[in-house]
Amino acid sequence: MTKKLFWEDPYLTTIETVVESVFDDLVTLRETIFYVFSGGQESDTGTIGGYPVLESRKSGLDLQYILAAGHELKRGDSVLVKIDWERRYRLMRLHFAAELILELVYRELGQVKKIGAHIAPDKARIDFHWPQNISSLFPRLTSQAQALVDQDMEIISACSDESSQKRYWEVPGFARIPCGGTHLKRTGEVGNIMLKRKNIGKGKERIEVYAAAK
Ligand SMILES: [Zn+2]
């Protein structure tokens, strides 16, 4: 099973590890820092042994990486694994901004149903079934989320169940939420939060979340 170093230390940008298996263009690693799309957070981009990773996917608890045809990696090779850190850090900041907003939306609206979420490097979005214009909440959501960010609180990321690799994040005194994404160490890293509304059809509301570096 691939050892997921992006959980133990989400700030790793480069590691040296060993190729665990190779099947045509598909490679697995002993350890990885390459996050694979999950919980709405996009996959990392970067290289394995100098070869760009074209696609990554989950296979059970293993992670598989697809390289361009013609790569020369073999099982047992030592390789350098590098991720695009600038992109990943933007994903982490937007992911946590979205986590705060989502939790605050639940507290404001109670029975609201989340119907989707996506975290890209430029913005995050969360979609809800909600019959009204959700932007009336924005001043409250923004000021509450920004207050949590400005207090620069500790964010704990840990495992709740080893065998199934279930994880959570926790800001003590605020919330503990199940999530397998890569999370910041402190809320202050999020930056300045800004929200935009998109009406995406009948009874559906989208909140776009932006986070500008301070
Ligand atoms: Zn999360």
PDB file of C-alpha atoms and ligand atoms in Angstrom:
ATOM      1  CA  MET A   1       0.000   0.000   0.000  1.00  0.00           C
ATOM      2  CA  THR A   2       1.312   3.430  -0.913  1.00  0.00           C
ATOM      3  CA  LYS A   3       2.506   5.328   2.164  1.00  0.00           C
ATOM      4  CA  LYS A   4       0.820   8.717   2.000  1.00  0.00           C
ATOM      5  CA  LEU A   5       3.341  11.247   3.199  1.00  0.00           C
ATOM      6  CA  PHE A   6       1.045  14.116   2.134  1.00  0.00           C
ATOM      7  CA  TRP A   7      -0.930  13.343   5.277  1.00  0.00           C
ATOM      8  CA  GLU A   8       2.022  13.019   7.651  1.00  0.00           C
ATOM      9  CA  ASP A   9       3.541  16.221   6.334  1.00  0.00           C
ATOM     10  CA  PRO A  10       1.460  18.138   3.778  1.00  0.00           C
ATOM     11  CA  TYR A  11       4.295  20.630   3.340  1.00  0.00           C
ATOM     12  CA  LEU A  12       6.688  18.174   1.656  1.00  0.00           C
ATOM     13  CA  THR A  13       7.474  19.301  -1.886  1.00  0.00           C
ATOM     14  CA  THR A  14      10.143  16.753  -2.891  1.00  0.00           C
ATOM     15  CA  ILE A  15      10.985  13.241  -1.716  1.00  0.00           C
ATOM     16  CA  GLU A  16      13.234  10.440  -2.785  1.00  0.00           C
ATOM     17  CA  THR A  17      11.512   7.068  -2.831  1.00  0.00           C
ATOM     18  CA  VAL A  18      11.364   3.751  -4.656  1.00  0.00           C
ATOM     19  CA  VAL A  19       9.202   2.622  -7.549  1.00  0.00           C
ATOM     20  CA  GLU A  20       7.005  -0.151  -6.185  1.00  0.00           C
ATOM     21  CA  SER A  21       5.525  -1.383  -9.453  1.00  0.00           C
ATOM     22  CA  VAL A  22       5.409  -0.535 -13.142  1.00  0.00           C
ATOM     23  CA  PHE A  23       2.752  -1.709 -15.550  1.00  0.00           C
ATOM     24  CA  ASP A  24       3.131   0.012 -18.921  1.00  0.00           C
ATOM     25  CA  ASP A  25       2.499   3.703 -18.232  1.00  0.00           C
ATOM     26  CA  LEU A  26       1.168   3.087 -14.738  1.00  0.00           C
ATOM     27  CA  VAL A  27       3.530   3.453 -11.798  1.00  0.00           C
ATOM     28  CA  THR A  28       3.089   3.007  -8.052  1.00  0.00           C
ATOM     29  CA  LEU A  29       5.461   4.301  -5.394  1.00  0.00           C
ATOM     30  CA  ARG A  30       6.510   3.078  -1.971  1.00  0.00           C
ATOM     31  CA  GLU A  31       5.726   6.531  -0.564  1.00  0.00           C
ATOM     32  CA  THR A  32       4.095   9.526  -2.126  1.00  0.00           C
ATOM     33  CA  ILE A  33       3.553  13.260  -1.712  1.00  0.00           C
ATOM     34  CA  PHE A  34       1.257  13.359  -4.770  1.00  0.00           C
ATOM     35  CA  TYR A  35      -2.316  13.939  -3.645  1.00  0.00           C
ATOM     36  CA  VAL A  36      -4.931  12.191  -5.776  1.00  0.00           C
ATOM     37  CA  PHE A  37      -8.305  13.865  -6.415  1.00  0.00           C
ATOM     38  CA  SER A  38     -10.542  13.253  -3.447  1.00  0.00           C
ATOM     39  CA  GLY A  39     -13.133  15.118  -1.440  1.00  0.00           C
ATOM     40  CA  GLY A  40     -13.253  17.714  -4.212  1.00  0.00           C
ATOM     41  CA  GLN A  41      -9.560  18.648  -3.927  1.00  0.00           C
ATOM     42  CA  GLU A  42      -7.789  18.399  -7.281  1.00  0.00           C
ATOM     43  CA  SER A  43      -4.821  16.078  -7.811  1.00  0.00           C
ATOM     44  CA  ASP A  44      -1.318  17.457  -7.583  1.00  0.00           C
ATOM     45  CA  THR A  45       0.811  18.032 -10.630  1.00  0.00           C
ATOM     46  CA  GLY A  46       4.539  17.340 -10.804  1.00  0.00           C
ATOM     47  CA  THR A  47       7.094  14.732 -11.798  1.00  0.00           C
ATOM     48  CA  ILE A  48       8.260  11.240 -10.870  1.00  0.00           C
ATOM     49  CA  GLY A  49      11.861  10.531 -11.830  1.00  0.00           C
ATOM     50  CA  GLY A  50      11.727  13.614 -14.035  1.00  0.00           C
ATOM     51  CA  TYR A  51       8.669  12.377 -15.962  1.00  0.00           C
ATOM     52  CA  PRO A  52       5.524  14.494 -15.760  1.00  0.00           C
ATOM     53  CA  VAL A  53       2.574  12.781 -14.120  1.00  0.00           C
ATOM     54  CA  LEU A  54      -0.305  12.905 -16.606  1.00  0.00           C
ATOM     55  CA  GLU A  55      -2.987  11.493 -14.369  1.00  0.00           C
ATOM     56  CA  SER A  56      -3.336   9.990 -10.910  1.00  0.00           C
ATOM     57  CA  ARG A  57      -5.953   7.658  -9.554  1.00  0.00           C
ATOM     58  CA  LYS A  58      -6.952   5.594  -6.555  1.00  0.00           C
ATOM     59  CA  SER A  59      -7.021   1.844  -6.550  1.00  0.00           C
ATOM     60  CA  GLY A  60      -8.273   0.710  -3.172  1.00  0.00           C
ATOM     61  CA  LEU A  61      -5.838   2.263  -0.711  1.00  0.00           C
ATOM     62  CA  ASP A  62      -3.105   2.404  -3.368  1.00  0.00           C
ATOM     63  CA  LEU A  63      -2.379   5.397  -5.539  1.00  0.00           C
ATOM     64  CA  GLN A  64      -1.431   4.996  -9.180  1.00  0.00           C
ATOM     65  CA  TYR A  65       0.310   7.481 -11.430  1.00  0.00           C
ATOM     66  CA  ILE A  66       0.221   7.536 -15.204  1.00  0.00           C
ATOM     67  CA  LEU A  67       3.304   8.735 -17.048  1.00  0.00           C
ATOM     68  CA  ALA A  68       3.755   9.381 -20.746  1.00  0.00           C
ATOM     69  CA  ALA A  69       4.492   6.284 -22.826  1.00  0.00           C
ATOM     70  CA  GLY A  70       8.197   5.609 -23.265  1.00  0.00           C
ATOM     71  CA  HIS A  71       9.280   6.321 -19.703  1.00  0.00           C
ATOM     72  CA  GLU A  72      12.131   4.148 -18.496  1.00  0.00           C
ATOM     73  CA  LEU A  73      11.236   3.583 -14.859  1.00  0.00           C
ATOM     74  CA  LYS A  74      11.506   0.071 -13.468  1.00  0.00           C
ATOM     75  CA  ARG A  75      10.413  -1.568 -10.258  1.00  0.00           C
ATOM     76  CA  GLY A  76      12.986  -0.880  -7.535  1.00  0.00           C
ATOM     77  CA  ASP A  77      14.328   2.322  -9.087  1.00  0.00           C
ATOM     78  CA  SER A  78      15.115   5.194  -6.749  1.00  0.00           C
ATOM     79  CA  VAL A  79      13.269   8.262  -7.933  1.00  0.00           C
ATOM     80  CA  LEU A  80      12.848  11.877  -7.033  1.00  0.00           C
ATOM     81  CA  VAL A  81       9.201  12.869  -6.684  1.00  0.00           C
ATOM     82  CA  LYS A  82       8.357  16.563  -6.975  1.00  0.00           C
ATOM     83  CA  ILE A  83       5.030  18.334  -6.777  1.00  0.00           C
ATOM     84  CA  ASP A  84       4.107  21.809  -7.975  1.00  0.00           C
ATOM     85  CA  TRP A  85       4.148  23.349  -4.514  1.00  0.00           C
ATOM     86  CA  GLU A  86       2.792  26.754  -5.470  1.00  0.00           C
ATOM     87  CA  ARG A  87      -0.286  25.075  -6.898  1.00  0.00           C
ATOM     88  CA  ARG A  88      -0.691  22.658  -3.980  1.00  0.00           C
ATOM     89  CA  TYR A  89      -0.370  25.442  -1.413  1.00  0.00           C
ATOM     90  CA  ARG A  90      -3.106  27.404  -3.196  1.00  0.00           C
ATOM     91  CA  LEU A  91      -5.250  24.250  -3.116  1.00  0.00           C
ATOM     92  CA  MET A  92      -4.604  23.841   0.622  1.00  0.00           C
ATOM     93  CA  ARG A  93      -5.462  27.473   1.384  1.00  0.00           C
ATOM     94  CA  LEU A  94      -8.658  27.359  -0.675  1.00  0.00           C
ATOM     95  CA  HIS A  95      -9.567  23.966   0.730  1.00  0.00           C
ATOM     96  CA  PHE A  96      -9.429  25.286   4.246  1.00  0.00           C
ATOM     97  CA  ALA A  97     -11.241  28.494   3.366  1.00  0.00           C
ATOM     98  CA  ALA A  98     -14.018  26.306   1.909  1.00  0.00           C
ATOM     99  CA  GLU A  99     -14.016  24.097   5.030  1.00  0.00           C
ATOM    100  CA  LEU A 100     -14.606  27.128   7.245  1.00  0.00           C
ATOM    101  CA  ILE A 101     -17.345  28.535   5.015  1.00  0.00           C
ATOM    102  CA  LEU A 102     -19.111  25.165   4.747  1.00  0.00           C
ATOM    103  CA  GLU A 103     -19.128  24.653   8.498  1.00  0.00           C
ATOM    104  CA  LEU A 104     -20.435  28.196   9.030  1.00  0.00           C
ATOM    105  CA  VAL A 105     -23.165  27.699   6.393  1.00  0.00           C
ATOM    106  CA  TYR A 106     -24.350  24.603   8.264  1.00  0.00           C
ATOM    107  CA  ARG A 107     -24.456  26.597  11.487  1.00  0.00           C
ATOM    108  CA  GLU A 108     -26.399  29.426   9.851  1.00  0.00           C
ATOM    109  CA  LEU A 109     -28.865  27.354   7.837  1.00  0.00           C
ATOM    110  CA  GLY A 110     -29.226  24.086   9.745  1.00  0.00           C
ATOM    111  CA  GLN A 111     -30.927  21.694   7.345  1.00  0.00           C
ATOM    112  CA  VAL A 112     -29.232  22.943   4.163  1.00  0.00           C
ATOM    113  CA  LYS A 113     -28.027  20.165   1.826  1.00  0.00           C
ATOM    114  CA  LYS A 114     -24.588  20.314   0.222  1.00  0.00           C
ATOM    115  CA  ILE A 115     -24.776  18.859  -3.285  1.00  0.00           C
ATOM    116  CA  GLY A 116     -21.220  19.344  -4.480  1.00  0.00           C
ATOM    117  CA  ALA A 117     -17.827  20.882  -3.892  1.00  0.00           C
ATOM    118  CA  HIS A 118     -14.674  21.413  -5.876  1.00  0.00           C
ATOM    119  CA  ILE A 119     -11.317  22.902  -4.961  1.00  0.00           C
ATOM    120  CA  ALA A 120      -9.209  24.240  -7.809  1.00  0.00           C
ATOM    121  CA  PRO A 121      -6.029  26.328  -7.481  1.00  0.00           C
ATOM    122  CA  ASP A 122      -7.794  29.630  -8.265  1.00  0.00           C
ATOM    123  CA  LYS A 123     -11.066  29.172  -6.376  1.00  0.00           C
ATOM    124  CA  ALA A 124     -13.189  26.701  -4.493  1.00  0.00           C
ATOM    125  CA  ARG A 125     -16.913  26.215  -4.886  1.00  0.00           C
ATOM    126  CA  ILE A 126     -19.606  24.672  -2.734  1.00  0.00           C
ATOM    127  CA  ASP A 127     -23.088  23.949  -4.078  1.00  0.00           C
ATOM    128  CA  PHE A 128     -26.245  23.724  -2.024  1.00  0.00           C
ATOM    129  CA  HIS A 129     -29.920  22.990  -2.426  1.00  0.00           C
ATOM    130  CA  TRP A 130     -31.338  26.220  -1.087  1.00  0.00           C
ATOM    131  CA  PRO A 131     -34.441  28.076  -2.250  1.00  0.00           C
ATOM    132  CA  GLN A 132     -33.210  31.618  -1.592  1.00  0.00           C
ATOM    133  CA  ASN A 133     -30.389  33.854  -2.646  1.00  0.00           C
ATOM    134  CA  ILE A 134     -27.601  32.658  -0.387  1.00  0.00           C
ATOM    135  CA  SER A 135     -25.582  35.862  -0.707  1.00  0.00           C
ATOM    136  CA  SER A 136     -27.594  37.508   2.070  1.00  0.00           C
ATOM    137  CA  LEU A 137     -25.446  35.368   4.405  1.00  0.00           C
ATOM    138  CA  PHE A 138     -22.151  36.516   2.946  1.00  0.00           C
ATOM    139  CA  PRO A 139     -21.356  39.408   5.288  1.00  0.00           C
ATOM    140  CA  ARG A 140     -21.817  37.134   8.318  1.00  0.00           C
ATOM    141  CA  LEU A 141     -20.007  34.154   6.766  1.00  0.00           C
ATOM    142  CA  THR A 142     -17.088  36.283   5.644  1.00  0.00           C
ATOM    143  CA  SER A 143     -16.633  38.075   8.943  1.00  0.00           C
ATOM    144  CA  GLN A 144     -16.907  34.876  11.000  1.00  0.00           C
ATOM    145  CA  ALA A 145     -14.518  32.949   8.753  1.00  0.00           C
ATOM    146  CA  GLN A 146     -12.087  35.857   8.614  1.00  0.00           C
ATOM    147  CA  ALA A 147     -12.125  36.104  12.406  1.00  0.00           C
ATOM    148  CA  LEU A 148     -11.085  32.425  12.636  1.00  0.00           C
ATOM    149  CA  VAL A 149      -8.326  33.069  10.098  1.00  0.00           C
ATOM    150  CA  ASP A 150      -7.129  36.244  11.798  1.00  0.00           C
ATOM    151  CA  GLN A 151      -6.856  34.433  15.153  1.00  0.00           C
ATOM    152  CA  ASP A 152      -4.303  32.166  13.409  1.00  0.00           C
ATOM    153  CA  MET A 153      -5.615  29.067  15.176  1.00  0.00           C
ATOM    154  CA  GLU A 154      -3.940  25.675  15.150  1.00  0.00           C
ATOM    155  CA  ILE A 155      -5.348  23.093  12.725  1.00  0.00           C
ATOM    156  CA  ILE A 156      -4.888  19.476  13.770  1.00  0.00           C
ATOM    157  CA  SER A 157      -4.983  16.817  11.036  1.00  0.00           C
ATOM    158  CA  ALA A 158      -5.091  13.206  12.132  1.00  0.00           C
ATOM    159  CA  CYS A 159      -6.413   9.739  11.498  1.00  0.00           C
ATOM    160  CA  SER A 160      -9.681   8.588  13.080  1.00  0.00           C
ATOM    161  CA  ASP A 161      -9.494   5.027  11.729  1.00  0.00           C
ATOM    162  CA  GLU A 162      -6.185   3.483  10.640  1.00  0.00           C
ATOM    163  CA  SER A 163      -7.529   0.511   8.670  1.00  0.00           C
ATOM    164  CA  SER A 164      -9.827   2.530   6.428  1.00  0.00           C
ATOM    165  CA  GLN A 165      -7.533   5.601   6.474  1.00  0.00           C
ATOM    166  CA  LYS A 166     -10.370   7.849   7.607  1.00  0.00           C
ATOM    167  CA  ARG A 167      -9.113  11.261   8.632  1.00  0.00           C
ATOM    168  CA  TYR A 168     -10.312  14.525  10.100  1.00  0.00           C
ATOM    169  CA  TRP A 169      -9.226  18.085  10.722  1.00  0.00           C
ATOM    170  CA  GLU A 170      -9.867  19.920  13.955  1.00  0.00           C
ATOM    171  CA  VAL A 171      -9.617  23.508  15.065  1.00  0.00           C
ATOM    172  CA  PRO A 172      -9.902  23.138  18.839  1.00  0.00           C
ATOM    173  CA  GLY A 173     -12.800  25.190  20.130  1.00  0.00           C
ATOM    174  CA  PHE A 174     -14.377  25.489  16.676  1.00  0.00           C
ATOM    175  CA  ALA A 175     -14.987  22.148  14.940  1.00  0.00           C
ATOM    176  CA  ARG A 176     -13.789  18.625  14.173  1.00  0.00           C
ATOM    177  CA  ILE A 177     -14.706  17.523  10.647  1.00  0.00           C
ATOM    178  CA  PRO A 178     -14.034  14.270   8.737  1.00  0.00           C
ATOM    179  CA  CYS A 179     -11.874  14.937   5.661  1.00  0.00           C
ATOM    180  CA  GLY A 180      -9.040  13.198   3.838  1.00  0.00           C
ATOM    181  CA  GLY A 181      -7.610  16.286   2.163  1.00  0.00           C
ATOM    182  CA  THR A 182      -4.298  18.019   2.829  1.00  0.00           C
ATOM    183  CA  HIS A 183      -4.713  20.712   5.439  1.00  0.00           C
ATOM    184  CA  LEU A 184      -2.808  23.754   6.604  1.00  0.00           C
ATOM    185  CA  LYS A 185      -1.128  23.934  10.003  1.00  0.00           C
ATOM    186  CA  ARG A 186      -2.716  27.229  10.980  1.00  0.00           C
ATOM    187  CA  THR A 187      -5.848  29.092   9.943  1.00  0.00           C
ATOM    188  CA  GLY A 188      -3.828  32.265   9.388  1.00  0.00           C
ATOM    189  CA  GLU A 189      -2.300  30.774   6.238  1.00  0.00           C
ATOM    190  CA  VAL A 190      -5.671  31.052   4.446  1.00  0.00           C
ATOM    191  CA  GLY A 191      -5.368  34.819   3.857  1.00  0.00           C
ATOM    192  CA  ASN A 192      -8.232  37.139   3.002  1.00  0.00           C
ATOM    193  CA  ILE A 193     -11.470  35.325   2.226  1.00  0.00           C
ATOM    194  CA  MET A 194     -13.877  36.609  -0.405  1.00  0.00           C
ATOM    195  CA  LEU A 195     -17.180  35.036  -1.476  1.00  0.00           C
ATOM    196  CA  LYS A 196     -19.151  35.252  -4.703  1.00  0.00           C
ATOM    197  CA  ARG A 197     -22.559  33.827  -5.463  1.00  0.00           C
ATOM    198  CA  LYS A 198     -23.576  31.940  -8.589  1.00  0.00           C
ATOM    199  CA  ASN A 199     -27.145  30.985  -9.286  1.00  0.00           C
ATOM    200  CA  ILE A 200     -26.742  27.604 -10.972  1.00  0.00           C
ATOM    201  CA  GLY A 201     -30.365  26.740 -11.554  1.00  0.00           C
ATOM    202  CA  LYS A 202     -33.629  26.171  -9.810  1.00  0.00           C
ATOM    203  CA  GLY A 203     -33.242  25.779  -6.096  1.00  0.00           C
ATOM    204  CA  LYS A 204     -29.456  25.529  -6.297  1.00  0.00           C
ATOM    205  CA  GLU A 205     -26.971  28.044  -4.994  1.00  0.00           C
ATOM    206  CA  ARG A 206     -23.223  28.109  -5.497  1.00  0.00           C
ATOM    207  CA  ILE A 207     -20.742  29.825  -3.209  1.00  0.00           C
ATOM    208  CA  GLU A 208     -17.396  30.560  -4.794  1.00  0.00           C
ATOM    209  CA  VAL A 209     -14.600  30.972  -2.283  1.00  0.00           C
ATOM    210  CA  TYR A 210     -11.463  33.001  -2.956  1.00  0.00           C
ATOM    211  CA  ALA A 211      -8.465  33.444  -0.695  1.00  0.00           C
ATOM    212  CA  ALA A 212      -5.986  36.232  -1.342  1.00  0.00           C
ATOM    213  CA  ALA A 213      -2.557  35.923   0.248  1.00  0.00           C
ATOM    214  CA  LYS A 214      -1.980  38.597   2.884  1.00  0.00           C
TER     215      LYS A 214
HETATM  216 ZN    ZN B   1     -11.063  19.046   4.019  1.00  0.00          ZN
END
